[in-house]
Amino acid sequence: MKINSTRVHFSDRGVTLTNTLDYPLYSLASERVRTAFRIAYSLLDKIAFLIDRYWKLGKIPAHISFKNVWMVEKKQRLLPQFAESNNWSLRGLYWLSKELFDDQLKQTTSADARELHAIRNALEHTYLRVSMGWAKPFTIGPSNASSFGIAIGSDELESKAIRVMQIARSALFHVSFAIRHEERRKLRDDSDEMVGSMPLYWFEDRWKRRDPN
């Protein structure tokens, strides 16, 4: 089912929902957009954990995020491993992290970083009300600090989800190139060390099914 499909999915047919006259959007298509946003954003934090493990940073796991993994613990100062690195892919990954917002590290290079952060927090912790795009100007008022969750139009949510997915896609490229650079450097510096190899096997389709046992 495509993101721009206008058909009603069979799983939505006959589902009883109360019409509250504020034109909320409850459908499989809407939930897929929400899920895509959440997964893409969480993928960035997974990359941060990979950076911490691969570069042996020894950071506190509960404090790691894609935004702060580069910094000295509880300080706005870049770790020396990164400040002195000539790994350009790693540097690119660091600058990519600046497109996100963090409560402690508020400096960002992206105009919508705070919005992406707010949407992610609403999806994970409070409530995100998605209204039909055309109805947004008539049903969604200004947000305030006392509001529970946030409200957003469906078209805006789709554009923000695509934005986060683009950041995550770029991060995957950068981190793979950065690790490749490091592995080549290690091989060059330790040219006398024996490096083994292993074959790669395809994952069979029969292993992808749910195993109730």
Short mmCIF file of C-alpha atoms in Angstrom, two decimals:
data_model
loop_
_atom_site.label_atom_id
_atom_site.label_comp_id
_atom_site.label_asym_id
_atom_site.label_seq_id
_atom_site.Cartn_x
_atom_site.Cartn_y
_atom_site.Cartn_z
CA MET A 1 0.00 0.00 0.00
CA LYS A 2 1.63 3.25 -1.15
CA ILE A 3 1.85 6.35 1.01
CA ASN A 4 -0.20 8.31 -1.55
CA SER A 5 -2.87 5.66 -2.07
CA THR A 6 -6.44 6.98 -1.85
CA ARG A 7 -8.10 3.57 -1.46
CA VAL A 8 -9.60 2.31 1.79
CA HIS A 9 -7.60 -0.67 2.99
CA PHE A 10 -9.59 -3.83 3.69
CA SER A 11 -8.44 -3.79 7.34
CA ASP A 12 -10.19 -0.43 7.81
CA ARG A 13 -13.54 -1.55 6.42
CA GLY A 14 -16.30 -2.02 8.97
CA VAL A 15 -14.20 -0.73 11.91
CA THR A 16 -16.47 1.24 14.26
CA LEU A 17 -15.09 4.71 15.08
CA THR A 18 -16.88 7.68 16.65
CA ASN A 19 -17.01 10.84 14.53
CA THR A 20 -15.95 13.66 16.89
CA LEU A 21 -16.30 16.25 14.09
CA ASP A 22 -12.64 17.32 14.32
CA TYR A 23 -11.70 15.20 11.29
CA PRO A 24 -9.04 12.96 12.85
CA LEU A 25 -7.32 10.42 10.65
CA TYR A 26 -7.47 6.82 11.87
CA SER A 27 -6.42 4.31 9.23
CA LEU A 28 -3.76 1.79 8.35
CA ALA A 29 -2.18 4.33 5.98
CA SER A 30 -1.89 6.90 8.78
CA GLU A 31 -0.43 4.35 11.20
CA ARG A 32 2.14 3.34 8.62
CA VAL A 33 3.35 6.93 8.35
CA ARG A 34 3.56 7.17 12.15
CA THR A 35 5.49 3.90 12.29
CA ALA A 36 7.86 4.95 9.52
CA PHE A 37 8.65 8.16 11.42
CA ARG A 38 9.30 6.32 14.69
CA ILE A 39 11.45 3.59 13.15
CA ALA A 40 13.55 6.05 11.14
CA TYR A 41 14.15 8.27 14.17
CA SER A 42 15.00 5.33 16.43
CA LEU A 43 17.41 4.05 13.78
CA LEU A 44 19.52 7.16 14.39
CA ASP A 45 19.88 6.27 18.07
CA LYS A 46 20.85 2.71 17.08
CA ILE A 47 23.60 4.20 14.92
CA ALA A 48 24.72 6.21 17.96
CA PHE A 49 25.07 2.98 19.95
CA LEU A 50 27.08 1.49 17.08
CA ILE A 51 29.39 4.53 17.12
CA ASP A 52 29.86 4.19 20.87
CA ARG A 53 30.71 0.48 20.58
CA TYR A 54 32.89 0.61 17.46
CA TRP A 55 34.96 3.63 18.50
CA LYS A 56 35.12 2.37 22.11
CA LEU A 57 33.79 5.58 23.64
CA GLY A 58 32.55 3.94 26.85
CA LYS A 59 29.55 6.24 27.22
CA ILE A 60 26.67 5.61 29.64
CA PRO A 61 24.06 3.67 27.57
CA ALA A 62 21.08 5.51 29.09
CA HIS A 63 22.52 8.84 27.93
CA ILE A 64 23.41 7.93 24.35
CA SER A 65 21.65 9.59 21.44
CA PHE A 66 22.62 10.40 17.87
CA LYS A 67 22.89 14.05 18.87
CA ASN A 68 25.18 13.72 21.91
CA VAL A 69 27.30 10.61 21.25
CA TRP A 70 30.01 12.87 19.83
CA MET A 71 30.41 14.95 22.98
CA VAL A 72 32.29 14.66 26.23
CA GLU A 73 29.84 13.42 28.89
CA LYS A 74 27.65 16.32 30.12
CA LYS A 75 29.75 18.87 28.22
CA GLN A 76 29.32 20.66 24.91
CA ARG A 77 32.81 19.71 23.79
CA LEU A 78 33.68 17.30 21.00
CA LEU A 79 35.46 14.09 21.99
CA PRO A 80 39.15 14.07 20.92
CA GLN A 81 38.61 10.85 18.91
CA PHE A 82 36.38 12.86 16.57
CA ALA A 83 38.01 16.29 16.78
CA GLU A 84 41.31 14.86 15.48
CA SER A 85 39.85 12.39 12.99
CA ASN A 86 40.57 12.59 9.25
CA ASN A 87 37.69 10.21 8.54
CA TRP A 88 35.55 12.47 6.35
CA SER A 89 32.55 10.14 6.36
CA LEU A 90 32.59 10.22 10.15
CA ARG A 91 32.76 13.99 10.11
CA GLY A 92 29.84 14.02 7.69
CA LEU A 93 27.90 11.83 10.12
CA TYR A 94 28.66 14.28 12.92
CA TRP A 95 27.38 17.24 10.90
CA LEU A 96 24.30 15.23 9.95
CA SER A 97 23.55 14.83 13.67
CA LYS A 98 23.34 18.61 13.92
CA GLU A 99 20.09 18.47 11.96
CA LEU A 100 18.39 17.07 15.07
CA PHE A 101 17.34 18.82 18.27
CA ASP A 102 18.29 17.90 21.82
CA ASP A 103 17.19 19.50 25.10
CA GLN A 104 20.83 19.85 26.21
CA LEU A 105 22.45 20.46 22.82
CA LYS A 106 20.07 22.97 21.30
CA GLN A 107 22.31 24.19 18.49
CA THR A 108 21.09 22.81 15.18
CA THR A 109 21.56 23.43 11.47
CA SER A 110 17.98 22.54 10.55
CA ALA A 111 15.00 24.86 10.79
CA ASP A 112 12.56 22.01 11.51
CA ALA A 113 14.73 20.13 14.04
CA ARG A 114 12.60 21.18 17.02
CA GLU A 115 9.41 20.11 15.20
CA LEU A 116 10.84 16.68 14.41
CA HIS A 117 11.87 16.32 18.06
CA ALA A 118 8.38 17.31 19.26
CA ILE A 119 6.67 14.86 16.90
CA ARG A 120 8.98 12.04 17.97
CA ASN A 121 8.30 12.73 21.67
CA ALA A 122 4.54 12.88 21.06
CA LEU A 123 4.60 9.56 19.18
CA GLU A 124 6.69 7.85 21.85
CA HIS A 125 5.44 9.39 25.08
CA THR A 126 2.22 11.39 24.82
CA TYR A 127 -0.23 11.78 21.96
CA LEU A 128 -0.09 12.86 18.33
CA ARG A 129 -3.47 13.74 16.80
CA VAL A 130 -3.38 13.59 13.03
CA SER A 131 -6.12 15.48 11.21
CA MET A 132 -7.02 15.30 7.55
CA GLY A 133 -4.74 17.71 5.72
CA TRP A 134 -7.48 19.93 4.32
CA ALA A 135 -9.10 20.29 7.75
CA LYS A 136 -5.99 21.40 9.64
CA PRO A 137 -6.57 25.19 9.35
CA PHE A 138 -10.09 24.78 10.76
CA THR A 139 -9.51 22.25 13.54
CA ILE A 140 -5.97 22.70 14.89
CA GLY A 141 -5.28 25.69 17.09
CA PRO A 142 -1.94 26.95 18.40
CA SER A 143 -0.09 24.60 20.74
CA ASN A 144 0.76 25.62 24.27
CA ALA A 145 2.74 24.23 27.18
CA SER A 146 -0.36 22.87 28.92
CA SER A 147 -1.46 20.81 25.90
CA PHE A 148 -1.36 17.03 26.14
CA GLY A 149 0.48 15.93 23.01
CA ILE A 150 0.36 17.84 19.75
CA ALA A 151 -1.86 18.03 16.68
CA ILE A 152 -0.68 17.92 13.09
CA GLY A 153 -2.11 17.64 9.59
CA SER A 154 -1.69 14.41 7.64
CA ASP A 155 0.20 16.08 4.79
CA GLU A 156 2.64 17.68 7.24
CA LEU A 157 3.22 14.38 9.05
CA GLU A 158 3.98 12.67 5.75
CA SER A 159 6.53 15.34 4.79
CA LYS A 160 8.19 15.15 8.23
CA ALA A 161 8.33 11.34 8.06
CA ILE A 162 10.03 11.52 4.66
CA ARG A 163 12.45 14.10 6.09
CA VAL A 164 13.47 11.81 8.97
CA MET A 165 13.78 8.83 6.62
CA GLN A 166 16.13 10.85 4.41
CA ILE A 167 18.29 11.71 7.43
CA ALA A 168 18.35 8.06 8.52
CA ARG A 169 19.24 6.92 4.98
CA SER A 170 22.13 9.38 4.83
CA ALA A 171 23.29 8.26 8.28
CA LEU A 172 23.40 4.62 7.17
CA PHE A 173 25.58 5.53 4.20
CA HIS A 174 27.90 7.69 6.29
CA VAL A 175 28.39 5.17 9.10
CA SER A 176 29.12 2.33 6.67
CA PHE A 177 31.68 4.46 4.80
CA ALA A 178 33.20 5.63 8.10
CA ILE A 179 33.68 2.07 9.36
CA ARG A 180 35.10 1.04 5.98
CA HIS A 181 37.65 3.86 6.29
CA GLU A 182 38.64 2.70 9.77
CA GLU A 183 38.97 -0.94 8.73
CA ARG A 184 41.18 -0.01 5.79
CA ARG A 185 43.33 2.14 8.06
CA LYS A 186 43.72 -0.74 10.53
CA LEU A 187 44.69 -3.09 7.70
CA ARG A 188 47.23 -0.59 6.41
CA ASP A 189 48.73 0.13 9.83
CA ASP A 190 48.84 -3.56 10.81
CA SER A 191 49.93 -4.97 7.47
CA ASP A 192 51.70 -7.94 9.12
CA GLU A 193 48.56 -9.08 10.93
CA MET A 194 46.68 -11.95 9.32
CA VAL A 195 43.06 -11.16 8.45
CA GLY A 196 40.66 -14.03 7.88
CA SER A 197 37.61 -14.15 5.64
CA MET A 198 34.29 -15.94 5.69
CA PRO A 199 31.69 -16.74 3.04
CA LEU A 200 28.26 -15.10 3.04
CA TYR A 201 25.11 -17.20 2.84
CA TRP A 202 21.60 -16.26 1.75
CA PHE A 203 18.89 -16.22 4.39
CA GLU A 204 16.25 -18.73 3.31
CA ASP A 205 12.62 -17.68 2.98
CA ARG A 206 11.41 -20.51 5.19
CA TRP A 207 13.31 -18.95 8.12
CA LYS A 208 11.30 -15.73 7.83
CA ARG A 209 8.01 -17.22 8.97
CA ARG A 210 6.71 -16.95 12.51
CA ASP A 211 7.73 -19.97 14.56
CA PRO A 212 5.13 -20.56 17.32
CA ASN A 213 7.56 -22.92 19.08
#
